[in-house]
Every structure is written in C-alpha cells, then in structure tokens.
Amino acid sequence: MKISVKVMMCGHCEKHVKEALEAIEGITSATASYEKAEVAIETSKEVDESAIKAAVEKAGYEYKGIIA
C-alpha cells in the first residue's frame, strides 16, 4: 500500500516516518520518499488505517490518506 505524507523535507524526515511506521505491529517495512510525499508500506497482516495515521501524526507529519 502507499500513503501520502506531507511535510517531509529531507532524508532525516524519511527515516523518522519509516521508524514510526515500522514500530506498528504488522508493518514489515516502510520506504518513504519526501520528493513524492509518499510512503510505500509492506505488511504481514491487515493494519488499521487509524494506527498508521496516528503514528505519522505523532512523528510530526501530516497524514493525507491511502493512495489508490
């Protein structure tokens, strides 16, 4: 799945979002791109979108939703 995340401005931001998302049970990897303002997420099981949103926002970034 891909999600849209705003306010990432550099590689450090990408790392911060990656670590926040990978701390969620069921997310096996997250690859962030500040240039595209999106994060590709791989999961081992279904993960509730509210948990993803909360992790992104707690890390200090703006969650914009799942990219279809």
JSON list of N, CA and C in Angstrom, two decimals:
[
{"chain": "A", "resi": 1, "resn": "MET", "atom": "N", "xyz": [0.84, -1.16, 0.00]},
{"chain": "A", "resi": 1, "resn": "MET", "atom": "CA", "xyz": [0.00, 0.00, 0.00]},
{"chain": "A", "resi": 1, "resn": "MET", "atom": "C", "xyz": [0.88, 1.23, 0.00]},
{"chain": "A", "resi": 2, "resn": "LYS", "atom": "N", "xyz": [0.36, 2.32, -0.51]},
{"chain": "A", "resi": 2, "resn": "LYS", "atom": "CA", "xyz": [1.07, 3.60, -0.46]},
{"chain": "A", "resi": 2, "resn": "LYS", "atom": "C", "xyz": [0.20, 4.61, 0.25]},
{"chain": "A", "resi": 3, "resn": "ILE", "atom": "N", "xyz": [0.86, 5.46, 1.04]},
{"chain": "A", "resi": 3, "resn": "ILE", "atom": "CA", "xyz": [0.15, 6.53, 1.72]},
{"chain": "A", "resi": 3, "resn": "ILE", "atom": "C", "xyz": [0.80, 7.86, 1.38]},
{"chain": "A", "resi": 4, "resn": "SER", "atom": "N", "xyz": [0.02, 8.91, 1.48]},
{"chain": "A", "resi": 4, "resn": "SER", "atom": "CA", "xyz": [0.51, 10.25, 1.23]},
{"chain": "A", "resi": 4, "resn": "SER", "atom": "C", "xyz": [0.83, 10.91, 2.57]},
{"chain": "A", "resi": 5, "resn": "VAL", "atom": "N", "xyz": [2.06, 11.44, 2.68]},
{"chain": "A", "resi": 5, "resn": "VAL", "atom": "CA", "xyz": [2.51, 12.10, 3.90]},
{"chain": "A", "resi": 5, "resn": "VAL", "atom": "C", "xyz": [3.13, 13.43, 3.51]},
{"chain": "A", "resi": 6, "resn": "LYS", "atom": "N", "xyz": [2.60, 14.50, 4.06]},
{"chain": "A", "resi": 6, "resn": "LYS", "atom": "CA", "xyz": [3.11, 15.84, 3.77]},
{"chain": "A", "resi": 6, "resn": "LYS", "atom": "C", "xyz": [4.07, 16.29, 4.87]},
{"chain": "A", "resi": 7, "resn": "VAL", "atom": "N", "xyz": [4.86, 17.28, 4.57]},
{"chain": "A", "resi": 7, "resn": "VAL", "atom": "CA", "xyz": [5.78, 17.96, 5.47]},
{"chain": "A", "resi": 7, "resn": "VAL", "atom": "C", "xyz": [7.14, 17.26, 5.60]},
{"chain": "A", "resi": 8, "resn": "MET", "atom": "N", "xyz": [7.38, 16.15, 4.91]},
{"chain": "A", "resi": 8, "resn": "MET", "atom": "CA", "xyz": [8.72, 15.56, 4.89]},
{"chain": "A", "resi": 8, "resn": "MET", "atom": "C", "xyz": [9.57, 16.42, 3.98]},
{"chain": "A", "resi": 9, "resn": "MET", "atom": "N", "xyz": [10.77, 16.80, 4.46]},
{"chain": "A", "resi": 9, "resn": "MET", "atom": "CA", "xyz": [11.61, 17.69, 3.67]},
{"chain": "A", "resi": 9, "resn": "MET", "atom": "C", "xyz": [13.00, 17.16, 3.38]},
{"chain": "A", "resi": 10, "resn": "CYS", "atom": "N", "xyz": [13.37, 16.00, 3.96]},
{"chain": "A", "resi": 10, "resn": "CYS", "atom": "CA", "xyz": [14.74, 15.51, 3.77]},
{"chain": "A", "resi": 10, "resn": "CYS", "atom": "C", "xyz": [14.83, 14.03, 4.13]},
{"chain": "A", "resi": 11, "resn": "GLY", "atom": "N", "xyz": [16.01, 13.49, 3.99]},
{"chain": "A", "resi": 11, "resn": "GLY", "atom": "CA", "xyz": [16.24, 12.09, 4.32]},
{"chain": "A", "resi": 11, "resn": "GLY", "atom": "C", "xyz": [16.00, 11.79, 5.79]},
{"chain": "A", "resi": 12, "resn": "HIS", "atom": "N", "xyz": [16.29, 12.74, 6.65]},
{"chain": "A", "resi": 12, "resn": "HIS", "atom": "CA", "xyz": [16.03, 12.54, 8.08]},
{"chain": "A", "resi": 12, "resn": "HIS", "atom": "C", "xyz": [14.54, 12.39, 8.33]},
{"chain": "A", "resi": 13, "resn": "CYS", "atom": "N", "xyz": [13.74, 13.20, 7.66]},
{"chain": "A", "resi": 13, "resn": "CYS", "atom": "CA", "xyz": [12.28, 13.09, 7.77]},
{"chain": "A", "resi": 13, "resn": "CYS", "atom": "C", "xyz": [11.82, 11.70, 7.31]},
{"chain": "A", "resi": 14, "resn": "GLU", "atom": "N", "xyz": [12.37, 11.24, 6.20]},
{"chain": "A", "resi": 14, "resn": "GLU", "atom": "CA", "xyz": [12.02, 9.91, 5.68]},
{"chain": "A", "resi": 14, "resn": "GLU", "atom": "C", "xyz": [12.31, 8.84, 6.74]},
{"chain": "A", "resi": 15, "resn": "LYS", "atom": "N", "xyz": [13.48, 8.93, 7.37]},
{"chain": "A", "resi": 15, "resn": "LYS", "atom": "CA", "xyz": [13.88, 7.95, 8.38]},
{"chain": "A", "resi": 15, "resn": "LYS", "atom": "C", "xyz": [12.93, 8.00, 9.58]},
{"chain": "A", "resi": 16, "resn": "HIS", "atom": "N", "xyz": [12.57, 9.19, 10.00]},
{"chain": "A", "resi": 16, "resn": "HIS", "atom": "CA", "xyz": [11.68, 9.36, 11.14]},
{"chain": "A", "resi": 16, "resn": "HIS", "atom": "C", "xyz": [10.31, 8.71, 10.87]},
{"chain": "A", "resi": 17, "resn": "VAL", "atom": "N", "xyz": [9.75, 8.95, 9.68]},
{"chain": "A", "resi": 17, "resn": "VAL", "atom": "CA", "xyz": [8.47, 8.36, 9.31]},
{"chain": "A", "resi": 17, "resn": "VAL", "atom": "C", "xyz": [8.60, 6.84, 9.19]},
{"chain": "A", "resi": 18, "resn": "LYS", "atom": "N", "xyz": [9.67, 6.38, 8.57]},
{"chain": "A", "resi": 18, "resn": "LYS", "atom": "CA", "xyz": [9.92, 4.94, 8.42]},
{"chain": "A", "resi": 18, "resn": "LYS", "atom": "C", "xyz": [9.93, 4.25, 9.78]},
{"chain": "A", "resi": 19, "resn": "GLU", "atom": "N", "xyz": [10.68, 4.80, 10.73]},
{"chain": "A", "resi": 19, "resn": "GLU", "atom": "CA", "xyz": [10.78, 4.19, 12.05]},
{"chain": "A", "resi": 19, "resn": "GLU", "atom": "C", "xyz": [9.44, 4.20, 12.78]},
{"chain": "A", "resi": 20, "resn": "ALA", "atom": "N", "xyz": [8.69, 5.29, 12.65]},
{"chain": "A", "resi": 20, "resn": "ALA", "atom": "CA", "xyz": [7.38, 5.38, 13.30]},
{"chain": "A", "resi": 20, "resn": "ALA", "atom": "C", "xyz": [6.43, 4.31, 12.76]},
{"chain": "A", "resi": 21, "resn": "LEU", "atom": "N", "xyz": [6.44, 4.13, 11.45]},
{"chain": "A", "resi": 21, "resn": "LEU", "atom": "CA", "xyz": [5.53, 3.15, 10.84]},
{"chain": "A", "resi": 21, "resn": "LEU", "atom": "C", "xyz": [5.97, 1.72, 11.12]},
{"chain": "A", "resi": 22, "resn": "GLU", "atom": "N", "xyz": [7.27, 1.45, 11.06]},
{"chain": "A", "resi": 22, "resn": "GLU", "atom": "CA", "xyz": [7.75, 0.10, 11.29]},
{"chain": "A", "resi": 22, "resn": "GLU", "atom": "C", "xyz": [7.59, -0.34, 12.74]},
{"chain": "A", "resi": 23, "resn": "ALA", "atom": "N", "xyz": [7.29, 0.57, 13.65]},
{"chain": "A", "resi": 23, "resn": "ALA", "atom": "CA", "xyz": [7.02, 0.23, 15.04]},
{"chain": "A", "resi": 23, "resn": "ALA", "atom": "C", "xyz": [5.61, -0.34, 15.22]},
{"chain": "A", "resi": 24, "resn": "ILE", "atom": "N", "xyz": [4.77, -0.20, 14.19]},
{"chain": "A", "resi": 24, "resn": "ILE", "atom": "CA", "xyz": [3.40, -0.73, 14.25]},
{"chain": "A", "resi": 24, "resn": "ILE", "atom": "C", "xyz": [3.43, -2.22, 13.96]},
{"chain": "A", "resi": 25, "resn": "GLU", "atom": "N", "xyz": [2.78, -3.00, 14.82]},
{"chain": "A", "resi": 25, "resn": "GLU", "atom": "CA", "xyz": [2.70, -4.43, 14.61]},
{"chain": "A", "resi": 25, "resn": "GLU", "atom": "C", "xyz": [2.00, -4.72, 13.28]},
{"chain": "A", "resi": 26, "resn": "GLY", "atom": "N", "xyz": [2.63, -5.55, 12.46]},
{"chain": "A", "resi": 26, "resn": "GLY", "atom": "CA", "xyz": [2.06, -5.91, 11.17]},
{"chain": "A", "resi": 26, "resn": "GLY", "atom": "C", "xyz": [2.72, -5.20, 10.01]},
{"chain": "A", "resi": 27, "resn": "ILE", "atom": "N", "xyz": [3.42, -4.09, 10.26]},
{"chain": "A", "resi": 27, "resn": "ILE", "atom": "CA", "xyz": [4.15, -3.40, 9.19]},
{"chain": "A", "resi": 27, "resn": "ILE", "atom": "C", "xyz": [5.57, -3.95, 9.16]},
{"chain": "A", "resi": 28, "resn": "THR", "atom": "N", "xyz": [5.91, -4.59, 8.05]},
{"chain": "A", "resi": 28, "resn": "THR", "atom": "CA", "xyz": [7.23, -5.21, 7.94]},
{"chain": "A", "resi": 28, "resn": "THR", "atom": "C", "xyz": [8.28, -4.28, 7.35]},
{"chain": "A", "resi": 29, "resn": "SER", "atom": "N", "xyz": [7.86, -3.33, 6.52]},
{"chain": "A", "resi": 29, "resn": "SER", "atom": "CA", "xyz": [8.79, -2.33, 6.01]},
{"chain": "A", "resi": 29, "resn": "SER", "atom": "C", "xyz": [8.04, -1.11, 5.51]},
{"chain": "A", "resi": 30, "resn": "ALA", "atom": "N", "xyz": [8.75, 0.03, 5.56]},
{"chain": "A", "resi": 30, "resn": "ALA", "atom": "CA", "xyz": [8.20, 1.28, 5.06]},
{"chain": "A", "resi": 30, "resn": "ALA", "atom": "C", "xyz": [9.32, 2.00, 4.33]},
{"chain": "A", "resi": 31, "resn": "THR", "atom": "N", "xyz": [9.03, 2.47, 3.13]},
{"chain": "A", "resi": 31, "resn": "THR", "atom": "CA", "xyz": [10.00, 3.21, 2.32]},
{"chain": "A", "resi": 31, "resn": "THR", "atom": "C", "xyz": [9.41, 4.57, 1.99]},
{"chain": "A", "resi": 32, "resn": "ALA", "atom": "N", "xyz": [10.00, 5.61, 2.60]},
{"chain": "A", "resi": 32, "resn": "ALA", "atom": "CA", "xyz": [9.47, 6.96, 2.44]},
{"chain": "A", "resi": 32, "resn": "ALA", "atom": "C", "xyz": [10.22, 7.73, 1.35]},
{"chain": "A", "resi": 33, "resn": "SER", "atom": "N", "xyz": [9.50, 8.60, 0.67]},
{"chain": "A", "resi": 33, "resn": "SER", "atom": "CA", "xyz": [10.08, 9.50, -0.33]},
{"chain": "A", "resi": 33, "resn": "SER", "atom": "C", "xyz": [9.55, 10.90, -0.07]},
{"chain": "A", "resi": 34, "resn": "TYR", "atom": "N", "xyz": [10.44, 11.79, 0.42]},
{"chain": "A", "resi": 34, "resn": "TYR", "atom": "CA", "xyz": [9.98, 13.15, 0.66]},
{"chain": "A", "resi": 34, "resn": "TYR", "atom": "C", "xyz": [9.71, 13.87, -0.66]},
{"chain": "A", "resi": 35, "resn": "GLU", "atom": "N", "xyz": [10.41, 13.50, -1.74]},
{"chain": "A", "resi": 35, "resn": "GLU", "atom": "CA", "xyz": [10.19, 14.13, -3.04]},
{"chain": "A", "resi": 35, "resn": "GLU", "atom": "C", "xyz": [8.80, 13.86, -3.59]},
{"chain": "A", "resi": 36, "resn": "LYS", "atom": "N", "xyz": [8.30, 12.64, -3.37]},
{"chain": "A", "resi": 36, "resn": "LYS", "atom": "CA", "xyz": [6.97, 12.26, -3.85]},
{"chain": "A", "resi": 36, "resn": "LYS", "atom": "C", "xyz": [5.89, 12.48, -2.79]},
{"chain": "A", "resi": 37, "resn": "ALA", "atom": "N", "xyz": [6.31, 12.77, -1.55]},
{"chain": "A", "resi": 37, "resn": "ALA", "atom": "CA", "xyz": [5.40, 12.93, -0.41]},
{"chain": "A", "resi": 37, "resn": "ALA", "atom": "C", "xyz": [4.56, 11.67, -0.20]},
{"chain": "A", "resi": 38, "resn": "GLU", "atom": "N", "xyz": [5.23, 10.51, -0.32]},
{"chain": "A", "resi": 38, "resn": "GLU", "atom": "CA", "xyz": [4.52, 9.26, -0.10]},
{"chain": "A", "resi": 38, "resn": "GLU", "atom": "C", "xyz": [5.41, 8.22, 0.56]},
{"chain": "A", "resi": 39, "resn": "VAL", "atom": "N", "xyz": [4.75, 7.20, 1.11]},
{"chain": "A", "resi": 39, "resn": "VAL", "atom": "CA", "xyz": [5.44, 6.11, 1.77]},
{"chain": "A", "resi": 39, "resn": "VAL", "atom": "C", "xyz": [4.84, 4.80, 1.27]},
{"chain": "A", "resi": 40, "resn": "ALA", "atom": "N", "xyz": [5.70, 3.89, 0.82]},
{"chain": "A", "resi": 40, "resn": "ALA", "atom": "CA", "xyz": [5.27, 2.55, 0.44]},
{"chain": "A", "resi": 40, "resn": "ALA", "atom": "C", "xyz": [5.40, 1.67, 1.68]},
{"chain": "A", "resi": 41, "resn": "ILE", "atom": "N", "xyz": [4.33, 0.95, 2.00]},
{"chain": "A", "resi": 41, "resn": "ILE", "atom": "CA", "xyz": [4.29, 0.12, 3.20]},
{"chain": "A", "resi": 41, "resn": "ILE", "atom": "C", "xyz": [4.02, -1.32, 2.81]},
{"chain": "A", "resi": 42, "resn": "GLU", "atom": "N", "xyz": [4.82, -2.23, 3.41]},
{"chain": "A", "resi": 42, "resn": "GLU", "atom": "CA", "xyz": [4.57, -3.66, 3.25]},
{"chain": "A", "resi": 42, "resn": "GLU", "atom": "C", "xyz": [4.10, -4.19, 4.60]},
{"chain": "A", "resi": 43, "resn": "THR", "atom": "N", "xyz": [3.09, -5.04, 4.57]},
{"chain": "A", "resi": 43, "resn": "THR", "atom": "CA", "xyz": [2.52, -5.56, 5.81]},
{"chain": "A", "resi": 43, "resn": "THR", "atom": "C", "xyz": [2.49, -7.09, 5.79]},
{"chain": "A", "resi": 44, "resn": "SER", "atom": "N", "xyz": [2.50, -7.65, 7.01]},
{"chain": "A", "resi": 44, "resn": "SER", "atom": "CA", "xyz": [2.37, -9.10, 7.15]},
{"chain": "A", "resi": 44, "resn": "SER", "atom": "C", "xyz": [0.94, -9.48, 7.52]},
{"chain": "A", "resi": 45, "resn": "LYS", "atom": "N", "xyz": [0.14, -8.47, 7.87]},
{"chain": "A", "resi": 45, "resn": "LYS", "atom": "CA", "xyz": [-1.27, -8.67, 8.18]},
{"chain": "A", "resi": 45, "resn": "LYS", "atom": "C", "xyz": [-1.96, -7.34, 8.00]},
{"chain": "A", "resi": 46, "resn": "GLU", "atom": "N", "xyz": [-3.28, -7.33, 8.08]},
{"chain": "A", "resi": 46, "resn": "GLU", "atom": "CA", "xyz": [-4.02, -6.09, 7.92]},
{"chain": "A", "resi": 46, "resn": "GLU", "atom": "C", "xyz": [-3.71, -5.15, 9.08]},
{"chain": "A", "resi": 47, "resn": "VAL", "atom": "N", "xyz": [-3.46, -3.90, 8.74]},
{"chain": "A", "resi": 47, "resn": "VAL", "atom": "CA", "xyz": [-3.16, -2.87, 9.72]},
{"chain": "A", "resi": 47, "resn": "VAL", "atom": "C", "xyz": [-4.23, -1.80, 9.62]},
{"chain": "A", "resi": 48, "resn": "ASP", "atom": "N", "xyz": [-4.78, -1.42, 10.75]},
{"chain": "A", "resi": 48, "resn": "ASP", "atom": "CA", "xyz": [-5.84, -0.41, 10.78]},
{"chain": "A", "resi": 48, "resn": "ASP", "atom": "C", "xyz": [-5.28, 0.95, 10.35]},
{"chain": "A", "resi": 49, "resn": "GLU", "atom": "N", "xyz": [-5.99, 1.62, 9.46]},
{"chain": "A", "resi": 49, "resn": "GLU", "atom": "CA", "xyz": [-5.54, 2.91, 8.94]},
{"chain": "A", "resi": 49, "resn": "GLU", "atom": "C", "xyz": [-5.38, 3.94, 10.06]},
{"chain": "A", "resi": 50, "resn": "SER", "atom": "N", "xyz": [-6.21, 3.85, 11.09]},
{"chain": "A", "resi": 50, "resn": "SER", "atom": "CA", "xyz": [-6.11, 4.82, 12.18]},
{"chain": "A", "resi": 50, "resn": "SER", "atom": "C", "xyz": [-4.78, 4.70, 12.92]},
{"chain": "A", "resi": 51, "resn": "ALA", "atom": "N", "xyz": [-4.21, 3.49, 12.99]},
{"chain": "A", "resi": 51, "resn": "ALA", "atom": "CA", "xyz": [-2.90, 3.30, 13.62]},
{"chain": "A", "resi": 51, "resn": "ALA", "atom": "C", "xyz": [-1.80, 3.94, 12.77]},
{"chain": "A", "resi": 52, "resn": "ILE", "atom": "N", "xyz": [-1.93, 3.83, 11.45]},
{"chain": "A", "resi": 52, "resn": "ILE", "atom": "CA", "xyz": [-0.97, 4.44, 10.53]},
{"chain": "A", "resi": 52, "resn": "ILE", "atom": "C", "xyz": [-1.04, 5.97, 10.67]},
{"chain": "A", "resi": 53, "resn": "LYS", "atom": "N", "xyz": [-2.24, 6.50, 10.64]},
{"chain": "A", "resi": 53, "resn": "LYS", "atom": "CA", "xyz": [-2.43, 7.94, 10.76]},
{"chain": "A", "resi": 53, "resn": "LYS", "atom": "C", "xyz": [-1.85, 8.45, 12.08]},
{"chain": "A", "resi": 54, "resn": "ALA", "atom": "N", "xyz": [-2.14, 7.76, 13.16]},
{"chain": "A", "resi": 54, "resn": "ALA", "atom": "CA", "xyz": [-1.67, 8.18, 14.48]},
{"chain": "A", "resi": 54, "resn": "ALA", "atom": "C", "xyz": [-0.14, 8.18, 14.54]},
{"chain": "A", "resi": 55, "resn": "ALA", "atom": "N", "xyz": [0.50, 7.17, 13.98]},
{"chain": "A", "resi": 55, "resn": "ALA", "atom": "CA", "xyz": [1.96, 7.09, 14.00]},
{"chain": "A", "resi": 55, "resn": "ALA", "atom": "C", "xyz": [2.60, 8.22, 13.20]},
{"chain": "A", "resi": 56, "resn": "VAL", "atom": "N", "xyz": [2.04, 8.51, 12.04]},
{"chain": "A", "resi": 56, "resn": "VAL", "atom": "CA", "xyz": [2.55, 9.59, 11.19]},
{"chain": "A", "resi": 56, "resn": "VAL", "atom": "C", "xyz": [2.41, 10.93, 11.90]},
{"chain": "A", "resi": 57, "resn": "GLU", "atom": "N", "xyz": [1.23, 11.17, 12.47]},
{"chain": "A", "resi": 57, "resn": "GLU", "atom": "CA", "xyz": [0.98, 12.45, 13.13]},
{"chain": "A", "resi": 57, "resn": "GLU", "atom": "C", "xyz": [1.79, 12.59, 14.42]},
{"chain": "A", "resi": 58, "resn": "LYS", "atom": "N", "xyz": [1.98, 11.50, 15.16]},
{"chain": "A", "resi": 58, "resn": "LYS", "atom": "CA", "xyz": [2.79, 11.55, 16.38]},
{"chain": "A", "resi": 58, "resn": "LYS", "atom": "C", "xyz": [4.25, 11.86, 16.03]},
{"chain": "A", "resi": 59, "resn": "ALA", "atom": "N", "xyz": [4.69, 11.41, 14.86]},
{"chain": "A", "resi": 59, "resn": "ALA", "atom": "CA", "xyz": [6.05, 11.68, 14.40]},
{"chain": "A", "resi": 59, "resn": "ALA", "atom": "C", "xyz": [6.21, 13.13, 13.93]},
{"chain": "A", "resi": 60, "resn": "GLY", "atom": "N", "xyz": [5.08, 13.85, 13.79]},
{"chain": "A", "resi": 60, "resn": "GLY", "atom": "CA", "xyz": [5.14, 15.27, 13.43]},
{"chain": "A", "resi": 60, "resn": "GLY", "atom": "C", "xyz": [4.86, 15.59, 11.97]},
{"chain": "A", "resi": 61, "resn": "TYR", "atom": "N", "xyz": [4.24, 14.65, 11.27]},
{"chain": "A", "resi": 61, "resn": "TYR", "atom": "CA", "xyz": [3.97, 14.84, 9.85]},
{"chain": "A", "resi": 61, "resn": "TYR", "atom": "C", "xyz": [2.48, 14.79, 9.58]},
{"chain": "A", "resi": 62, "resn": "GLU", "atom": "N", "xyz": [2.09, 15.20, 8.39]},
{"chain": "A", "resi": 62, "resn": "GLU", "atom": "CA", "xyz": [0.67, 15.29, 8.04]},
{"chain": "A", "resi": 62, "resn": "GLU", "atom": "C", "xyz": [0.26, 14.09, 7.20]},
{"chain": "A", "resi": 63, "resn": "TYR", "atom": "N", "xyz": [-0.62, 13.26, 7.74]},
{"chain": "A", "resi": 63, "resn": "TYR", "atom": "CA", "xyz": [-1.15, 12.09, 7.04]},
{"chain": "A", "resi": 63, "resn": "TYR", "atom": "C", "xyz": [-2.25, 12.54, 6.10]},
{"chain": "A", "resi": 64, "resn": "LYS", "atom": "N", "xyz": [-2.12, 12.20, 4.81]},
{"chain": "A", "resi": 64, "resn": "LYS", "atom": "CA", "xyz": [-3.12, 12.63, 3.82]},
{"chain": "A", "resi": 64, "resn": "LYS", "atom": "C", "xyz": [-3.95, 11.47, 3.28]},
{"chain": "A", "resi": 65, "resn": "GLY", "atom": "N", "xyz": [-3.68, 10.24, 3.68]},
{"chain": "A", "resi": 65, "resn": "GLY", "atom": "CA", "xyz": [-4.52, 9.11, 3.28]},
{"chain": "A", "resi": 65, "resn": "GLY", "atom": "C", "xyz": [-3.81, 8.09, 2.40]},
{"chain": "A", "resi": 66, "resn": "ILE", "atom": "N", "xyz": [-4.55, 7.03, 2.13]},
{"chain": "A", "resi": 66, "resn": "ILE", "atom": "CA", "xyz": [-4.07, 5.96, 1.27]},
{"chain": "A", "resi": 66, "resn": "ILE", "atom": "C", "xyz": [-4.17, 6.40, -0.18]},
{"chain": "A", "resi": 67, "resn": "ILE", "atom": "N", "xyz": [-3.13, 6.10, -0.94]},
{"chain": "A", "resi": 67, "resn": "ILE", "atom": "CA", "xyz": [-3.10, 6.43, -2.38]},
{"chain": "A", "resi": 67, "resn": "ILE", "atom": "C", "xyz": [-3.68, 5.24, -3.13]},
{"chain": "A", "resi": 68, "resn": "ALA", "atom": "N", "xyz": [-4.73, 5.48, -3.89]},
{"chain": "A", "resi": 68, "resn": "ALA", "atom": "CA", "xyz": [-5.40, 4.39, -4.63]},
{"chain": "A", "resi": 68, "resn": "ALA", "atom": "C", "xyz": [-4.58, 3.93, -5.80]}
]
